Coordinates of C-alpha atoms and ligand atoms in Angstrom, one line a residue:
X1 CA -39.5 4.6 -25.3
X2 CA -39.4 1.2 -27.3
X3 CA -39.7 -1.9 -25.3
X4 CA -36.1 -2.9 -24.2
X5 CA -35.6 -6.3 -21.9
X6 CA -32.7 -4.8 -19.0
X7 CA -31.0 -7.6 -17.1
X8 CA -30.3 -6.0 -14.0
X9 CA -28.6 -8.7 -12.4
X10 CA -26.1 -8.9 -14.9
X11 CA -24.4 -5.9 -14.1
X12 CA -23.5 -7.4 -10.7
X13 CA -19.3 -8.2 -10.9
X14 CA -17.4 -10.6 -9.4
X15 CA -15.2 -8.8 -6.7
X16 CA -11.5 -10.1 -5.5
X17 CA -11.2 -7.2 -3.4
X18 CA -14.0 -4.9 -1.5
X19 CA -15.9 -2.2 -3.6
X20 CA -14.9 1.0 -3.9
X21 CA -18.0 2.5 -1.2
X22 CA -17.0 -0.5 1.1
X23 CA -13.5 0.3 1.2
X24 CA -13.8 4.2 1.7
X25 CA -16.5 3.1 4.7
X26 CA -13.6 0.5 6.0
X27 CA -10.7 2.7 5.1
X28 CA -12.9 5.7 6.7
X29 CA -13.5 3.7 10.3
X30 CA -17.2 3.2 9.8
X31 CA -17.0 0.1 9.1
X32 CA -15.5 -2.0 11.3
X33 CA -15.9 -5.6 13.3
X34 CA -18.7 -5.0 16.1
X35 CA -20.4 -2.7 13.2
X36 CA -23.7 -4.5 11.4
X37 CA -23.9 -3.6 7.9
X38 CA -26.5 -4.5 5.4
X39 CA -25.8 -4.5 1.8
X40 CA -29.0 -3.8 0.2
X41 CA -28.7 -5.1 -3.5
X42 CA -25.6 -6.5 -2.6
X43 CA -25.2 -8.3 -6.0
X44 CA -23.0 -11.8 -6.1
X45 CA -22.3 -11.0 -2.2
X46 CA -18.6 -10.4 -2.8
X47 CA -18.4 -7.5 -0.1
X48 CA -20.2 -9.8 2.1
X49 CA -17.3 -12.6 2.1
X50 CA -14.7 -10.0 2.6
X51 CA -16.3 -8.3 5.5
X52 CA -17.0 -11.8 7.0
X53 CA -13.7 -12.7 6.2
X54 CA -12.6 -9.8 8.3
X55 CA -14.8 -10.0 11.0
X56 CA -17.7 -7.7 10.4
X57 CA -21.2 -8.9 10.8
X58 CA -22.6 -8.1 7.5
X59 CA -25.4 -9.6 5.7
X60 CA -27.6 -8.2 2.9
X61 CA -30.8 -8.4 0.2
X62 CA -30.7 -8.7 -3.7
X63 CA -33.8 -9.3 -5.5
X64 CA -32.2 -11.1 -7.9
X65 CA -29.3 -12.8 -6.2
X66 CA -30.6 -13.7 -2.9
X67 CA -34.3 -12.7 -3.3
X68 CA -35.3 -14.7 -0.2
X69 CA -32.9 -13.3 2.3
X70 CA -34.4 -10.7 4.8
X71 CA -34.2 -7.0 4.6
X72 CA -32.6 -6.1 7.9
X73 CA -31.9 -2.6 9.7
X74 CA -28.4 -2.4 9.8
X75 CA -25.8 0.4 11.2
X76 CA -24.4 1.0 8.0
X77 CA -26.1 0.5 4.5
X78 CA -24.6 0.5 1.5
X79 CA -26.6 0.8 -1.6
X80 CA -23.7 0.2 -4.1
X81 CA -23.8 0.6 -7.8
X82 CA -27.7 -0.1 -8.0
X83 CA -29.7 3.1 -8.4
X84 CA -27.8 3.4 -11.6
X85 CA -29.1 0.1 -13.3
X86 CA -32.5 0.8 -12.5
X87 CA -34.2 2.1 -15.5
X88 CA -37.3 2.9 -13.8
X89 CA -37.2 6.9 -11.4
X90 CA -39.6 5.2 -9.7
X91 CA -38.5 2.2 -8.7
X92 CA -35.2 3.8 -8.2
X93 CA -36.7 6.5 -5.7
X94 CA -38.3 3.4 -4.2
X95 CA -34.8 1.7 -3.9
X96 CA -33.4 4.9 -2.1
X97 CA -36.1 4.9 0.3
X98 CA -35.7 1.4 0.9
X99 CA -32.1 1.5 2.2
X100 CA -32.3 4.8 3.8
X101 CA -35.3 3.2 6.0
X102 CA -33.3 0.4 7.1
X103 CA -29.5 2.6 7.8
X104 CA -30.2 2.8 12.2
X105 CA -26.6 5.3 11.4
X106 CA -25.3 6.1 7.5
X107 CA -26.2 5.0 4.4
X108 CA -23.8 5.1 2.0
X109 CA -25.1 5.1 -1.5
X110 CA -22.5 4.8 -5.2
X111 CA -23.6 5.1 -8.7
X112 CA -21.5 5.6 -11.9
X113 CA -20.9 9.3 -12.7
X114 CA -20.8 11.0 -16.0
X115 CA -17.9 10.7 -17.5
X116 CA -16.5 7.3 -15.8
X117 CA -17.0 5.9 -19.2
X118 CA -17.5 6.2 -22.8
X119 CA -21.0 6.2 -24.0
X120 CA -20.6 6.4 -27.6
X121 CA -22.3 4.0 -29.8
X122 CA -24.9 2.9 -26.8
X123 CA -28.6 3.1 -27.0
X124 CA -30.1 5.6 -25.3
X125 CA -33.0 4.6 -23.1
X126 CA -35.3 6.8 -20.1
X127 CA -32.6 8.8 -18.6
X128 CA -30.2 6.0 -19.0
X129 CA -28.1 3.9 -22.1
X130 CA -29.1 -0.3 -22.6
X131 CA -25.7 -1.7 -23.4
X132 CA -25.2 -4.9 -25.7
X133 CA -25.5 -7.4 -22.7
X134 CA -29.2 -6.1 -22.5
X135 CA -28.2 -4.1 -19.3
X136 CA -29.3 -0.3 -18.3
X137 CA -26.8 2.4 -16.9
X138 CA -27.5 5.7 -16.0
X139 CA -24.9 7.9 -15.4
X140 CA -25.4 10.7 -12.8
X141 CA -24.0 14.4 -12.3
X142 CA -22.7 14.4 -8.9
X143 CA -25.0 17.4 -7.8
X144 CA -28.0 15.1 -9.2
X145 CA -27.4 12.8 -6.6
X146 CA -26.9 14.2 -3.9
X147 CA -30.2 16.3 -4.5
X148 CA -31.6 13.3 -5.1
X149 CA -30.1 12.3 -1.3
X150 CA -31.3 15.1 0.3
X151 CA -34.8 15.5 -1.4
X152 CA -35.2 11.3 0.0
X153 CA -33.6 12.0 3.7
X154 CA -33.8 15.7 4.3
X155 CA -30.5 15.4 5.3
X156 CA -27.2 17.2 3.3
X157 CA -25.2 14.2 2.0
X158 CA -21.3 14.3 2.2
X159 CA -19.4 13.2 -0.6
X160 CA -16.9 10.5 -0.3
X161 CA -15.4 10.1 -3.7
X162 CA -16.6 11.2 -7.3
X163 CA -20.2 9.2 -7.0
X164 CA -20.0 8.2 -3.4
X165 CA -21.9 10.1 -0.9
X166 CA -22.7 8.8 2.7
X167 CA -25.9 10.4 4.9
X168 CA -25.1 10.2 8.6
X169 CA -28.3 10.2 10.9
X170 CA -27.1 11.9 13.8
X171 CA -24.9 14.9 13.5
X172 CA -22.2 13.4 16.1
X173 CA -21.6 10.5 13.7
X174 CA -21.3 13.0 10.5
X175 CA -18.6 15.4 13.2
X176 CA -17.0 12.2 14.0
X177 CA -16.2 11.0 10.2
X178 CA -15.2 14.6 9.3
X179 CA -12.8 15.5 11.8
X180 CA -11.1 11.8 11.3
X181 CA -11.0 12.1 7.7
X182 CA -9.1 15.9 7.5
X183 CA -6.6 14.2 10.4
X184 CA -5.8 11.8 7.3
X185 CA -7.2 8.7 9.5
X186 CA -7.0 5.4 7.4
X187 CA -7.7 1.9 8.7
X188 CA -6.1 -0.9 6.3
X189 CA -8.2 -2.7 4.0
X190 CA -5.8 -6.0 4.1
X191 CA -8.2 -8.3 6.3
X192 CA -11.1 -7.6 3.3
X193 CA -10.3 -10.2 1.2
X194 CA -13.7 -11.6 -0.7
X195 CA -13.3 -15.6 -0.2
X196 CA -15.4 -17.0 -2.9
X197 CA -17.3 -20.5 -2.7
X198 CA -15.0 -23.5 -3.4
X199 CA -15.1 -23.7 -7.0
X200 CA -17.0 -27.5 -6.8
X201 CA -20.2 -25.2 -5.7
X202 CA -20.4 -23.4 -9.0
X203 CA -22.2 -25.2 -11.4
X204 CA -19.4 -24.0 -14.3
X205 CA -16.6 -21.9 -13.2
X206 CA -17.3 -18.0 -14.9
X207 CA -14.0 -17.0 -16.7
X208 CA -12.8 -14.8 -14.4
X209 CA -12.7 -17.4 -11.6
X210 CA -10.8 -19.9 -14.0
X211 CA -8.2 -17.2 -14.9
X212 CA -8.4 -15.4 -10.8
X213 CA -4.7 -15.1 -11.0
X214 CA -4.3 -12.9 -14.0
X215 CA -7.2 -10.7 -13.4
X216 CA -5.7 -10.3 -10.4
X217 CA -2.2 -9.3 -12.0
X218 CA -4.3 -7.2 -14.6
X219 CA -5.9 -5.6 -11.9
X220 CA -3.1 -4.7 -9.7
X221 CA -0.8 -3.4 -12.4
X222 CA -4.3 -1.4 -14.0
X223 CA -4.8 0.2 -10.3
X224 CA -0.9 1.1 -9.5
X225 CA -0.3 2.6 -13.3
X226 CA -3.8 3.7 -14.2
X227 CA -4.0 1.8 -17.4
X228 CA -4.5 -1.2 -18.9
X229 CA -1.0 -3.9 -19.1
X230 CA 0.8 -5.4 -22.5
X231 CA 1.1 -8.5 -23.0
X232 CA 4.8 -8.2 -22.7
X233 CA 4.3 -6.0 -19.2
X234 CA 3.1 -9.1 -17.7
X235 CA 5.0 -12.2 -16.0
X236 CA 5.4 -15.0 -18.3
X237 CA 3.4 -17.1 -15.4
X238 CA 0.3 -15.5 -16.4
X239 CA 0.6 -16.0 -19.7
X240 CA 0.9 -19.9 -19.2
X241 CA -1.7 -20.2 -17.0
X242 CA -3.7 -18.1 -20.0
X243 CA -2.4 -20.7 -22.6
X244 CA -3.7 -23.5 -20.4
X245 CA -7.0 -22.4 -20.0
X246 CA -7.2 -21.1 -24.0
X247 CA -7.7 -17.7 -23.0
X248 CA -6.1 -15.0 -25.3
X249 CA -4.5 -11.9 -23.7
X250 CA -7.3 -9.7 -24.8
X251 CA -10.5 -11.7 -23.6
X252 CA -8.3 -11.7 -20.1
X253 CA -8.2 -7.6 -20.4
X254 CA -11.8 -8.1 -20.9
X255 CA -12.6 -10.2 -18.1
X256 CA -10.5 -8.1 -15.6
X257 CA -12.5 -4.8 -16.8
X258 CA -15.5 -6.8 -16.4
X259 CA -14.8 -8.4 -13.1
X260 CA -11.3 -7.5 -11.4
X261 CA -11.2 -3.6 -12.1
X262 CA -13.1 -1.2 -10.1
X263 CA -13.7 2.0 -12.1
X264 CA -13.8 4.0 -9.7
X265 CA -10.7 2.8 -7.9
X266 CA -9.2 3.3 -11.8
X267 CA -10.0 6.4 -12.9
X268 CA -8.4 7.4 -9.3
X269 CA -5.6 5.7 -10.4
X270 CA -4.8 7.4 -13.4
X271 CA -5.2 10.8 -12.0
X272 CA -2.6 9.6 -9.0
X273 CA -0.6 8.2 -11.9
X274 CA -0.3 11.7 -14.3
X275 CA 0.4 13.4 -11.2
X276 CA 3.1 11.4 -10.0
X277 CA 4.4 11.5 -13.4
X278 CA 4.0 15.9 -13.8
X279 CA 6.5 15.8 -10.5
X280 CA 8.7 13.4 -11.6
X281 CA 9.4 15.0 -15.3
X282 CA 8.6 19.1 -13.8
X283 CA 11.7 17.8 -11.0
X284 CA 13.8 16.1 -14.2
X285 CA 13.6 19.8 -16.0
X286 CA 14.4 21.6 -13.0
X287 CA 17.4 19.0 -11.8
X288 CA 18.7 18.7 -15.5
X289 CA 18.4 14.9 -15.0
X290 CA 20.9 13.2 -17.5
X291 CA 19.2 10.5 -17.8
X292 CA 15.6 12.3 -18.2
X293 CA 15.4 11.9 -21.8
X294 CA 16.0 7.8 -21.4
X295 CA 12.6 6.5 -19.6
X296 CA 11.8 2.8 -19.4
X297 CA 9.9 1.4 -22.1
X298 CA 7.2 1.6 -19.3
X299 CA 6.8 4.8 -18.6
X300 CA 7.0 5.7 -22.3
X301 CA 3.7 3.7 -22.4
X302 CA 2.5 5.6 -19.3
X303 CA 2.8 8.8 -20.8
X304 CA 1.8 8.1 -23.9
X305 CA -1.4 7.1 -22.7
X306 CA -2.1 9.6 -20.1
X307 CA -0.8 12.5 -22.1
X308 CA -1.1 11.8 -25.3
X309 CA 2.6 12.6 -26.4
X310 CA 5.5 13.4 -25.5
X311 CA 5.3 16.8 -26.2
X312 CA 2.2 17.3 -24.2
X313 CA 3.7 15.9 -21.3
X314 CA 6.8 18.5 -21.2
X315 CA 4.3 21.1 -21.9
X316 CA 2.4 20.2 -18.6
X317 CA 5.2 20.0 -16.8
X318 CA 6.4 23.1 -17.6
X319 CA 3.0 24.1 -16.1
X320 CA 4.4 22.8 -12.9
X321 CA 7.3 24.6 -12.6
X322 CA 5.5 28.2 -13.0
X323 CA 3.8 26.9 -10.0
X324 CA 6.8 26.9 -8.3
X325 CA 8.1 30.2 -9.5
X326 CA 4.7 31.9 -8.1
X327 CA 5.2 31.2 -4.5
X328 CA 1.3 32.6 -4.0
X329 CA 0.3 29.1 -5.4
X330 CA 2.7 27.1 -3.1
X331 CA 1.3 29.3 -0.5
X332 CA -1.9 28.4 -1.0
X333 CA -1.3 24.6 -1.6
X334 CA 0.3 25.1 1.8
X335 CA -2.7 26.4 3.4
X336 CA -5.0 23.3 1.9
X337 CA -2.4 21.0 3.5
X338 CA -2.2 22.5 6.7
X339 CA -6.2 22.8 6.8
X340 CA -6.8 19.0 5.9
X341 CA -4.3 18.2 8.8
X342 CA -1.5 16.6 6.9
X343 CA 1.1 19.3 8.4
X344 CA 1.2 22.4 10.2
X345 CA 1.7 26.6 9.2
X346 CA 4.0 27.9 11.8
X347 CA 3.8 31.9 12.6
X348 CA 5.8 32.5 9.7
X349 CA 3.0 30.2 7.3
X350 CA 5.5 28.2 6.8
X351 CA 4.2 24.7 6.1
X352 CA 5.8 21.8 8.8
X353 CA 5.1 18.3 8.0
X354 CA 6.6 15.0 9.0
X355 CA 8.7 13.2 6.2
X356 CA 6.9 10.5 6.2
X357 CA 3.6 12.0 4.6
X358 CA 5.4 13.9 2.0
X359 CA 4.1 11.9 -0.8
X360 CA 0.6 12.5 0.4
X361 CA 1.2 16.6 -0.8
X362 CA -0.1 18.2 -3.6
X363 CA 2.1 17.9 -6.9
X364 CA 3.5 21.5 -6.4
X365 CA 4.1 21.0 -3.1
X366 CA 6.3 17.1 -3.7
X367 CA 7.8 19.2 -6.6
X368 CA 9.2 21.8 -4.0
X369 CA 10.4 19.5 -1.6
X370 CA 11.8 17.3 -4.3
X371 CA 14.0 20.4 -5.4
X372 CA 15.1 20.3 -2.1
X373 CA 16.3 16.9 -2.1
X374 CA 18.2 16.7 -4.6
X375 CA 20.4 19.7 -3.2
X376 CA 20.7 17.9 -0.3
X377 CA 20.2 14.2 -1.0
X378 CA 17.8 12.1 0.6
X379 CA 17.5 11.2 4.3
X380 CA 17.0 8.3 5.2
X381 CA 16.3 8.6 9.0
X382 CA 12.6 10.4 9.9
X383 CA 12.7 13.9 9.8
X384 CA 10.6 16.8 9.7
X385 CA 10.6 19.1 6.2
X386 CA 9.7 22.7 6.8
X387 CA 8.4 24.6 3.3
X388 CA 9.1 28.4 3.1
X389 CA 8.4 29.3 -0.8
X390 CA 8.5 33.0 -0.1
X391 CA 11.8 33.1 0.7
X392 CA 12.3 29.9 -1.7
X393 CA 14.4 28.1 1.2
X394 CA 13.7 24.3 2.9
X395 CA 14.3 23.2 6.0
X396 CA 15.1 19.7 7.4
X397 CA 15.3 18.4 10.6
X398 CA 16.8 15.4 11.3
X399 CA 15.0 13.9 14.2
X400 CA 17.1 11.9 16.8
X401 CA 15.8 9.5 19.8
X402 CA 12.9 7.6 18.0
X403 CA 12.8 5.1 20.1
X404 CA 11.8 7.8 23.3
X405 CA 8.6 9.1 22.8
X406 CA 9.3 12.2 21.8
X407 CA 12.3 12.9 19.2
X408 CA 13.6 15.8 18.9
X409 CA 17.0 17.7 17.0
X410 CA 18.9 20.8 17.2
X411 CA 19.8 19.6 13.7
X412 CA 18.7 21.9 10.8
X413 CA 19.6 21.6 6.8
X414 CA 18.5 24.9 5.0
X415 CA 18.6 24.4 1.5
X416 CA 18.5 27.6 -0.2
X417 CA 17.0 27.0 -3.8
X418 CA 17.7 30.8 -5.2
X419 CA 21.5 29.6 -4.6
X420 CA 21.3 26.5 -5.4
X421 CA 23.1 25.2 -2.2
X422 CA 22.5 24.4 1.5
X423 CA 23.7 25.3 5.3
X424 CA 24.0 22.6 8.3
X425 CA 23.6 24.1 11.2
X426 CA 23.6 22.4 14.9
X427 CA 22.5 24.9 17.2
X428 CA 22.2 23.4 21.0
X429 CA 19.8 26.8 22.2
X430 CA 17.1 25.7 19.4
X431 CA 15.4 22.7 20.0
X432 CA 12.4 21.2 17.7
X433 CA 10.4 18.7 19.1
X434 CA 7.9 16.7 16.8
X435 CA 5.3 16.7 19.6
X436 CA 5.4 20.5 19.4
X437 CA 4.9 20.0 15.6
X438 CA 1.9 17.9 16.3
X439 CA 0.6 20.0 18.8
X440 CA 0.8 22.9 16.7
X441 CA -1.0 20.5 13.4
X442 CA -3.7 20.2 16.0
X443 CA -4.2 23.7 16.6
X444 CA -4.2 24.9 13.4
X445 CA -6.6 22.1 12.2
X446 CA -9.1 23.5 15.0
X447 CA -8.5 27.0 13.4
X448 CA -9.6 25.4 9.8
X449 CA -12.8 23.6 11.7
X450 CA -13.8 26.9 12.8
X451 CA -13.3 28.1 9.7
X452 CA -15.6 25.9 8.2
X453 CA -18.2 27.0 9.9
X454 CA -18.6 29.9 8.4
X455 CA -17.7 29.3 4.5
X456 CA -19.4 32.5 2.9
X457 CA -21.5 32.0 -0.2
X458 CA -21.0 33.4 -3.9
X459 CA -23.8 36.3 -2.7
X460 CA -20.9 37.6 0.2
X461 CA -23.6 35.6 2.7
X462 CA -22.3 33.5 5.5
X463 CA -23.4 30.3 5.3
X464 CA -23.5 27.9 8.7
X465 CA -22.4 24.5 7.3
X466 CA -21.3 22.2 10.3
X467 CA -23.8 21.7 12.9
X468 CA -22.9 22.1 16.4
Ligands
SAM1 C1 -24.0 -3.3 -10.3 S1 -24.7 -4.5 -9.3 C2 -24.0 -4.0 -7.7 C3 -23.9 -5.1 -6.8 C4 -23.1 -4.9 -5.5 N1 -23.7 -3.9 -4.7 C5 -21.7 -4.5 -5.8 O1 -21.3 -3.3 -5.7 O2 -20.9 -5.4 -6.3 C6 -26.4 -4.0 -9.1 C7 -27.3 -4.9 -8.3 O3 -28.5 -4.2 -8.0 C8 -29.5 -5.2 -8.0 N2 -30.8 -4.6 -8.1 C9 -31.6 -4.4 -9.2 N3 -32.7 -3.7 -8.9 C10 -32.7 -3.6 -7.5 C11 -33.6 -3.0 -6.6 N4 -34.8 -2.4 -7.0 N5 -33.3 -3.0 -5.3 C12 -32.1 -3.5 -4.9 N6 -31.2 -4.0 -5.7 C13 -31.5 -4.1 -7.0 C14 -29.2 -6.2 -9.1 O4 -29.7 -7.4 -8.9 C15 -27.6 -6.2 -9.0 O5 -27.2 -7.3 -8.3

């Protein structure tokens, strides 16, 4: 290995908004105020403002940015982004053990993953790449880590996100996080908001702090779309306050990607985006949308980018629809929901969910329902959507009485998608009650919890995963 000076510190990023590992632990309920968190290499101590700002008690260690500060126990740790600039195994074992010692209840721990971004033309170095800023970045296999976790703790790791894992001390805890997370549990992430030191403080203001309102706008429009903005995409505003400061378009793009853009958070985007975009186009084909072959300059751009071409994209989408036409898949898409508790299987495994988490269904699943609505036209008022692929027929009921605590209809709308057209029927002896729907979410999510206990391995053995 030739001798190569790595600037650890410099891969530290100034954060608007919370990491990704802090907002999965804040959106995920472990962090919260009257939780103590330590951020051990916390970096420029962005994650630290916004938890302050939102009431946590959070302090943490960075040899580099805030070398003097002690290294605390805390109830959660998070090691964020740092084994993956270490360039030395050791060292980066040593880091590991570090955090873990000080984590009284989880450590969570990030690093980049293969494939989060392109490597081609960098310098290899140890197990890692140097990149022309003279930093180091080694990018892990997901199942490299988390051995890595488990060889350090002796404890199985549970994955948060692509890179993310979090190690829970005492089983309760780990029981705790699992059973919140499949009943869809999500605190808001709103009160995180990193205040950074008045700008007097800092001795010359970084780019990204001069131009904080556009890498904000290039950061919002890169998470919601999954790709990078225009010039002409963008408010005039921003452009002004670029032409102010002498900052072209491009070094703005640059200083977002830098310091504004999580990639994590962005590579999620784009898969949320080619999704949303496969339902929209597989529901244009299926509709016969007139106005499907006329897409906003926009979302040209969107799918040129994420597919490639246009041609691509139809050909994808066409994938989509053979979903729907084999209702095993739906069926089995309608198991995954029902088993991560976003709806329920009645007797008949049909799949019962409330409207309002609709969106949160696989693609073949929105794809079904949205073949629904446009038979029926949308509804505005809450209701509950009942999917029954195998006899191609969707129910809604149009709940009444929100106000009371527990609405309820004798309302049905059965569209029938083999003929294309749809029954009302009001039928005072059947009565559906939301609460029952819950109840029987509930039950069936206790069935999949059980189930999970005994997931059998690929040699037919039964393997005991949660522990009891
Ligand atoms: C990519 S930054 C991440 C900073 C912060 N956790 C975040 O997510 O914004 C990596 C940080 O690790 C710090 N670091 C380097 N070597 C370390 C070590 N041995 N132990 C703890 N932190 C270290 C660097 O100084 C740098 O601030």
């Amino acid at each position: 290995m030739t001798n190569v000076t790595v600037h650890r510190h410099r891969t530290a990023m100034v954060r608007h908004t919370l990491s990704q590992p802090m907002s999965l632990a804040v959106r995920h309920g472990m962090v919260r105020p009257g939780v103590t968190v330590f951020d051990y290499g916390c970096g420029q101590g962005d994650d630290l403002r916004a938890l302050a700002a939102a009431g946590v008690e959070a302090v943490g260690w960075d040899p580099h940015f805030a070398p003097e500060a002690p290294r605390h126990e805390g109830e959660i740790v998070n090691l964020g982004f740092v084994l993956n600039v270490i360039e030395d195994p050791v060292e980066r074992a040593d880091a590991l053990k570090g955090a873990w010692a000080l984590a009284t209840r989880v450590l969570i721990v990030s690093v980049m993953i293969v494939g989060a971004v392109p490597v081609d033309g960098l310098r290899q170095f140890g197990d890692g790449y140097v990149t022309a800023r003279g930093t180091f970045q080694k990018y892990f296999q997901q199942a490299e880590l988390k051995a890595m976790l488990t060889l350090t703790s002796g404890i199985e790791p549970v994955a948060l996100a692509p890179g993310i894992f979090a190690l829970f001390r005492s089983p309760e805890d780990e029981q705790d996080f699992l059973l919140d997370r499949r009943r869809g549990c999500r605190a808001s992430t709103s009160a995180y908001r990193a205040n950074r030191p008045a700008r007097a403080a800092v001795a010359r203001p970084q780019l990204a702090d001069r131009i904080a309102s556009a890498v904000d706008a290039i950061a919002n429009f890169a998470l919601e779309r999954g790709r990078l903005p225009h010039p002409d995409e963008m408010e005039p505003g921003l452009h002004d306050l670029l032409a102010a400061e002498r900052v072209s378009f491009a070094r703005a793009i640059e200083a977002s990607r830098d310091d504004g853009i999580d990639a994590g958070l962005f590579a999620q985007a784009a898969t949320e985006r080619r999704e949303d975009l496969l339902v929209h186009q597989a529901l244009n084909i299926l509709n016969r949308s007139r106005t499907a072959a006329r897409p906003s300059p926009a979302i040209v751009r969107d799918i040129r980018h994420h597919f490639g071409s246009q041609q691509q994209f139809g050909e994808q989408a066409l994938e989509y629809l053979h979903a729907l036409a084999d209702p095993q898949r739906t069926v089995i898409a309608m198991r995954r929901a029902a088993a991560s508790g976003l709806g329920a299987l009645d007797e008949d495994e049909r799949l019962v969910i409330d409207s309002k988490r609709v969106s949160e269904l696989e693609g073949v699943l929105r794809c079904y329902v949205g073949c629904a609505l446009y038979l029926s036209g949308d509804i505005e008022q809450e209701h509950l959507v009942r999917l029954d692929p195998l006899r191609r027929r969707t129910t809604l009921f149009p709940l009444a009485g929100r106000r009371q605590p527990f609405p309820e209809t004798n309302i049905s709308i059965t569209i029938d998608l083999k003929r294309q057209d749809f029954v009302v029927r009001t039928d005072s002896r059947v009565l559906v009650r939301k609460a029952d729907v819950f109840g029987m979410a509930r039950r069936s999510r206790q069935r999949s919890l059980e189930e999970q206990h005994r997931i059998t391995n690929g040699n037919g053995e039964v393997k005991v995963l949660v522990r009891t």
